Coordinates of C-alpha atoms and ligand atoms in Angstrom, one line a residue:
X1 CA 0.0 0.0 0.0
X2 CA 1.4 3.5 -0.9
X3 CA 3.0 5.5 2.0
X4 CA 0.3 8.2 1.9
X5 CA -2.4 5.5 2.6
X6 CA -0.3 4.1 5.4
X7 CA -0.2 7.6 6.9
X8 CA -4.1 7.6 7.0
X9 CA -4.0 4.7 9.3
X10 CA -1.3 6.2 11.5
X11 CA -3.4 9.4 11.7
X12 CA -6.3 7.3 13.0
X13 CA -4.5 5.9 16.0
X14 CA -6.0 8.4 18.4
X15 CA -9.5 7.9 16.9
X16 CA -9.1 4.1 17.3
X17 CA -8.2 4.4 21.0
X18 CA -11.3 6.6 21.7
X19 CA -13.8 4.8 19.5
X20 CA -12.7 1.2 18.9
X21 CA -10.7 0.2 22.0
X22 CA -13.7 1.0 24.3
X23 CA -15.6 -1.8 22.4
X24 CA -13.2 -4.3 24.0
X25 CA -14.7 -5.8 27.2
X26 CA -12.5 -5.5 30.3
X27 CA -11.0 -8.9 31.0
X28 CA -12.3 -8.8 34.6
X29 CA -15.8 -8.4 33.3
X30 CA -15.5 -10.9 30.5
X31 CA -17.0 -14.4 30.5
X32 CA -14.6 -17.4 30.3
X33 CA -15.3 -20.8 28.9
X34 CA -15.3 -22.4 32.3
X35 CA -18.3 -20.3 33.4
X36 CA -20.5 -22.4 31.0
X37 CA -18.9 -25.8 31.4
X38 CA -19.0 -28.4 34.2
X39 CA -17.0 -27.0 37.1
X40 CA -13.8 -28.9 37.3
X41 CA -12.9 -27.4 40.7
X42 CA -15.8 -29.4 42.3
X43 CA -15.1 -32.7 44.0
X44 CA -14.9 -35.6 41.5
X45 CA -18.4 -36.9 42.0
X46 CA -20.1 -33.6 41.6
X47 CA -18.0 -32.8 38.5
X48 CA -18.9 -36.2 37.0
X49 CA -22.6 -35.5 37.7
X50 CA -22.4 -32.2 35.8
X51 CA -20.8 -34.0 32.9
X52 CA -23.5 -36.7 33.0
X53 CA -26.2 -34.0 32.9
X54 CA -24.4 -32.4 29.9
X55 CA -24.4 -35.8 28.2
X56 CA -28.2 -36.3 28.8
X57 CA -28.8 -32.8 27.3
X58 CA -26.7 -33.4 24.2
X59 CA -27.7 -37.0 23.6
X60 CA -30.5 -36.0 21.3
X61 CA -28.9 -33.3 19.3
X62 CA -29.5 -34.2 15.7
X63 CA -26.5 -35.3 13.6
X64 CA -26.9 -32.4 11.1
X65 CA -26.9 -29.9 14.0
X66 CA -23.7 -31.5 15.3
X67 CA -22.0 -31.2 11.9
X68 CA -22.7 -27.5 11.7
X69 CA -21.6 -27.0 15.3
X70 CA -18.3 -28.8 14.7
X71 CA -17.8 -26.8 11.5
X72 CA -18.3 -23.6 13.3
X73 CA -16.0 -24.7 16.1
X74 CA -13.3 -25.7 13.7
X75 CA -13.6 -22.3 12.0
X76 CA -13.1 -20.6 15.4
X77 CA -10.2 -22.9 16.2
X78 CA -8.2 -21.7 13.2
X79 CA -7.7 -18.4 15.0
X80 CA -3.8 -18.5 14.7
X81 CA -4.4 -18.1 10.9
X82 CA -6.6 -15.1 11.4
X83 CA -4.2 -13.3 13.7
X84 CA -1.4 -13.9 11.2
X85 CA -3.7 -12.6 8.5
X86 CA -4.4 -9.4 10.5
X87 CA -0.8 -8.7 11.1
X88 CA -0.1 -8.8 7.3
X89 CA -2.3 -5.8 6.8
X90 CA -0.2 -2.6 6.1
X91 CA -0.4 0.2 8.6
X92 CA -2.3 -1.7 11.3
X93 CA 0.1 -4.6 12.0
X94 CA 1.7 -5.3 15.3
X95 CA 5.4 -4.5 14.7
X96 CA 6.9 -6.0 17.8
X97 CA 4.3 -8.5 18.9
X98 CA 3.3 -6.5 21.9
X99 CA 3.3 -3.0 20.3
X100 CA 1.4 -0.3 22.1
X101 CA -0.2 1.2 19.0
X102 CA -4.0 1.3 19.3
X103 CA -4.4 -0.8 16.1
X104 CA -2.1 -3.5 17.5
X105 CA -3.9 -3.4 20.9
X106 CA -7.2 -3.9 19.2
X107 CA -5.9 -6.8 17.1
X108 CA -4.6 -8.6 20.2
X109 CA -7.7 -7.9 22.2
X110 CA -9.9 -9.1 19.4
X111 CA -7.9 -12.3 19.1
X112 CA -8.0 -12.8 22.9
X113 CA -11.8 -12.5 22.9
X114 CA -12.1 -14.8 19.9
X115 CA -9.8 -17.4 21.5
X116 CA -12.6 -18.3 24.0
X117 CA -15.1 -19.2 21.3
X118 CA -13.2 -22.3 20.0
X119 CA -12.1 -23.3 23.5
X120 CA -15.7 -23.3 24.8
X121 CA -17.3 -25.1 21.9
X122 CA -14.5 -27.6 21.7
X123 CA -14.6 -28.5 25.4
X124 CA -18.4 -28.8 25.3
X125 CA -18.3 -31.1 22.3
X126 CA -15.5 -33.1 23.8
X127 CA -17.6 -33.7 27.0
X128 CA -20.7 -34.5 25.0
X129 CA -19.1 -37.7 23.6
X130 CA -21.2 -37.1 20.4
X131 CA -18.3 -36.4 18.1
X132 CA -15.1 -38.1 17.0
X133 CA -12.7 -35.8 18.6
X134 CA -9.6 -37.3 16.9
X135 CA -11.1 -36.5 13.5
X136 CA -12.2 -33.1 14.6
X137 CA -8.7 -32.3 15.9
X138 CA -7.2 -33.6 12.7
X139 CA -9.4 -31.3 10.7
X140 CA -8.2 -28.3 12.8
X141 CA -4.6 -29.4 12.4
X142 CA -5.1 -29.6 8.6
X143 CA -6.9 -26.3 8.5
X144 CA -4.2 -24.3 10.4
X145 CA -1.5 -26.0 8.4
X146 CA -3.3 -25.0 5.1
X147 CA -3.8 -21.3 6.1
X148 CA -6.2 -19.1 4.3
X149 CA -6.2 -16.6 1.4
X150 CA -9.3 -14.4 1.6
X151 CA -8.0 -12.1 -1.2
X152 CA -7.6 -9.0 0.9
X153 CA -3.9 -8.7 -0.2
X154 CA -2.1 -6.5 2.5
X155 CA -4.7 -3.9 2.2
X156 CA -6.4 -2.8 5.5
X157 CA -9.3 -1.2 3.6
X158 CA -10.2 -4.6 2.1
X159 CA -9.3 -6.3 5.4
X160 CA -11.8 -4.3 7.4
X161 CA -14.5 -4.7 4.8
X162 CA -13.8 -8.5 5.1
X163 CA -14.0 -8.5 8.9
X164 CA -17.2 -6.4 8.9
X165 CA -18.8 -9.0 6.6
X166 CA -17.4 -12.0 8.5
X167 CA -18.2 -10.9 12.0
X168 CA -21.8 -10.3 10.9
X169 CA -21.9 -13.7 9.2
X170 CA -20.7 -15.4 12.4
X171 CA -23.2 -13.4 14.5
X172 CA -26.0 -14.8 12.3
X173 CA -24.5 -18.4 12.4
X174 CA -24.1 -18.6 16.2
X175 CA -27.4 -16.9 16.7
X176 CA -29.2 -19.5 14.6
X177 CA -27.3 -22.3 16.4
X178 CA -28.5 -20.9 19.7
X179 CA -32.1 -20.9 18.5
X180 CA -31.8 -24.4 17.2
X181 CA -30.1 -25.6 20.5
X182 CA -33.1 -24.3 22.4
X183 CA -35.5 -26.1 20.1
X184 CA -33.5 -29.4 20.5
X185 CA -33.7 -29.1 24.3
X186 CA -30.2 -27.9 25.3
X187 CA -30.7 -24.4 26.9
X188 CA -27.0 -24.4 28.1
X189 CA -25.7 -24.9 24.5
X190 CA -28.2 -22.2 23.5
X191 CA -26.6 -19.9 26.1
X192 CA -23.1 -20.7 24.8
X193 CA -24.0 -20.0 21.2
X194 CA -25.9 -16.8 22.2
X195 CA -22.9 -15.6 24.2
X196 CA -20.5 -16.2 21.3
X197 CA -23.0 -14.4 19.0
X198 CA -23.0 -11.4 21.3
X199 CA -19.2 -11.2 21.0
X200 CA -19.4 -11.4 17.2
X201 CA -22.0 -8.6 17.2
X202 CA -19.6 -6.3 19.3
X203 CA -16.8 -7.1 16.9
X204 CA -19.0 -6.4 13.9
X205 CA -19.8 -3.0 15.3
X206 CA -16.1 -2.3 15.7
X207 CA -15.2 -3.2 12.2
X208 CA -18.3 -1.4 10.7
X209 CA -17.3 1.7 12.6
X210 CA -13.7 1.5 11.2
X211 CA -15.0 1.3 7.6
X212 CA -17.4 4.1 8.3
X213 CA -14.5 6.3 9.4
X214 CA -12.4 5.3 6.4
X215 CA -15.4 6.2 4.1
X216 CA -15.2 9.7 5.8
X217 CA -11.5 10.2 5.4
X218 CA -11.0 8.5 2.1
X219 CA -14.3 7.9 0.3
X220 CA -13.0 6.8 -3.0
X221 CA -10.2 4.5 -1.7
X222 CA -12.7 2.8 0.7
X223 CA -15.5 2.5 -1.9
X224 CA -13.1 0.8 -4.3
X225 CA -12.0 -1.6 -1.6
X226 CA -15.6 -2.5 -0.9
X227 CA -16.2 -3.1 -4.6
X228 CA -13.0 -5.2 -4.9
X229 CA -14.1 -7.3 -2.0
X230 CA -17.6 -7.8 -3.2
X231 CA -16.7 -8.4 -6.8
X232 CA -15.3 -11.8 -6.0
X233 CA -17.6 -13.8 -3.7
X234 CA -16.4 -13.3 -0.1
X235 CA -14.3 -16.3 0.8
X236 CA -15.2 -18.0 4.0
X237 CA -12.3 -18.3 6.5
X238 CA -12.5 -22.1 6.7
X239 CA -12.8 -22.9 3.0
X240 CA -9.6 -25.0 3.1
X241 CA -10.9 -27.4 5.7
X242 CA -9.9 -31.0 5.3
X243 CA -10.2 -34.1 7.4
X244 CA -7.9 -36.2 5.2
X245 CA -10.9 -38.2 4.0
X246 CA -13.6 -36.1 2.3
X247 CA -12.1 -33.9 -0.4
X248 CA -15.4 -32.0 -0.5
X249 CA -15.6 -31.5 3.2
X250 CA -16.1 -27.7 3.2
X251 CA -18.8 -27.9 0.5
X252 CA -20.6 -30.7 2.4
X253 CA -20.5 -28.8 5.7
X254 CA -21.8 -25.7 3.9
X255 CA -24.6 -27.7 2.3
X256 CA -25.7 -28.9 5.8
X257 CA -25.5 -25.4 7.2
X258 CA -27.7 -24.2 4.3
X259 CA -30.3 -26.9 4.7
X260 CA -30.6 -26.3 8.4
X261 CA -30.9 -22.6 7.5
X262 CA -28.1 -21.7 9.8
X263 CA -26.3 -19.7 7.1
X264 CA -27.7 -19.5 3.6
X265 CA -27.0 -17.7 0.3
X266 CA -29.9 -15.4 1.3
X267 CA -28.0 -14.5 4.5
X268 CA -25.0 -13.7 2.4
X269 CA -27.1 -11.2 0.3
X270 CA -28.7 -9.9 3.5
X271 CA -25.3 -9.1 5.0
X272 CA -24.3 -7.3 1.9
X273 CA -27.6 -5.3 1.8
X274 CA -27.2 -4.5 5.5
X275 CA -23.6 -3.2 5.1
X276 CA -24.6 -1.1 2.0
X277 CA -27.4 0.5 4.0
X278 CA -25.4 0.9 7.2
X279 CA -22.5 2.6 5.4
X280 CA -25.1 4.7 3.4
X281 CA -23.2 3.8 0.2
X282 CA -25.9 4.9 -2.1
X283 CA -25.8 8.4 -0.8
X284 CA -22.0 8.6 -0.5
X285 CA -20.6 11.8 -2.1
X286 CA -17.2 13.2 -2.9
X287 CA -16.2 10.3 -5.1
X288 CA -14.0 10.4 -8.2
X289 CA -15.4 8.8 -11.4
X290 CA -13.6 5.5 -10.5
X291 CA -15.3 5.7 -7.0
X292 CA -18.7 6.3 -8.6
X293 CA -18.2 3.3 -10.8
X294 CA -17.5 1.2 -7.8
X295 CA -20.5 2.7 -6.0
X296 CA -22.8 1.8 -8.8
X297 CA -21.6 -1.8 -8.9
X298 CA -21.8 -2.4 -5.2
X299 CA -25.2 -0.8 -4.7
X300 CA -26.9 -3.1 -7.2
X301 CA -25.2 -6.2 -6.0
X302 CA -27.3 -7.4 -3.1
X303 CA -30.4 -7.0 -5.3
X304 CA -28.8 -9.1 -8.1
X305 CA -27.7 -11.8 -5.6
X306 CA -31.1 -12.0 -4.1
X307 CA -32.8 -12.4 -7.5
X308 CA -30.4 -15.2 -8.4
X309 CA -31.1 -16.9 -5.0
X310 CA -34.9 -16.6 -5.5
X311 CA -34.7 -18.0 -9.0
X312 CA -32.6 -20.9 -7.7
X313 CA -35.1 -21.5 -4.9
X314 CA -38.1 -21.4 -7.3
X315 CA -36.3 -23.9 -9.6
X316 CA -35.5 -26.2 -6.7
X317 CA -39.1 -26.1 -5.5
X318 CA -40.4 -27.1 -9.0
X319 CA -37.9 -29.7 -9.8
X320 CA -37.7 -31.7 -6.6
X321 CA -34.0 -32.0 -5.9
X322 CA -33.0 -35.5 -4.8
X323 CA -31.3 -35.5 -1.4
X324 CA -28.4 -37.7 -0.9
X325 CA -26.5 -38.9 2.2
X326 CA -22.9 -37.7 3.0
X327 CA -20.8 -39.4 5.6
X328 CA -19.0 -37.1 8.1
X329 CA -15.9 -38.4 9.9
X330 CA -16.7 -35.9 12.7
X331 CA -19.7 -37.9 13.8
X332 CA -18.2 -41.3 13.4
X333 CA -19.0 -41.6 9.7
X334 CA -22.7 -41.3 10.2
X335 CA -24.7 -40.0 7.2
X336 CA -26.4 -36.7 6.9
X337 CA -28.8 -35.9 4.1
X338 CA -27.9 -32.9 2.0
Ligands
LIG1 FE1 -15.7 -16.1 16.9
LIG2 FE1 -15.5 -13.2 15.2

């Protein structure tokens, strides 16, 4: 990124410390995974009783629900990849690893908050006995080793558009998982997913605010970054997941998530529509002709995607699509219909 753009991010240091860092929750007031798990400090029998209760509650969670929960957990567990990605962004990276700049403090605090999500879901699933932990752990191992390329280059404009999108997408996902957990008779799991969703919402607000500020100080540069990100379909962070068995694992996981209505193509378009409205992109002024071009493209996009989705849905409802079973190693090779 050119030096003058890097200067923009330097000049926002103070703004970040007054507007973004307050969105971090003080650690003393933050929840920790152990708050929602069987209490391991209890005497052995009482602890085992709590684990037994957890197992009763999770015994009837449907297989398709478990697949989506495992997939979400694995996505969270690849956090080292996301912190590495963040620190590749020019002008907001953490130069020393414990740098006092407000961008670096935000990135570490964000990582620290996110770190609890995978821990909590992973321990809960482990205690449930419903999933093949060895295969789940292998998938995490493969995924972190594979890394990710979400096509943001080293560009923080694109990076923050991406995180705005992703945090909202995960807020929707965990929120829907909470709703379904309640329906399936596990209110504690519903609380877990709801608590994670609330974190994602807070992070979404932070990233949306950052992009809003960038639109104010550099409308054309930011508008072009939004357009560049939305031009190619936004890549999901765990798209390289692999369990060493199913070469189409990510597609299969996404299909289950879509059929459970946890995260659908319509949600994707909704997120886009929401961001366009929230950033008031249609009314954005002060753009160069290149910026106006990008604006025109972006503002029509959500509508186009929704139309495509509706047509696909109509087609699917007319021509009854045959469902077929897919085996997931995560749930001991049981089949789920997609
Ligand atoms: Fe998360
Ligand atoms: Fe997140």
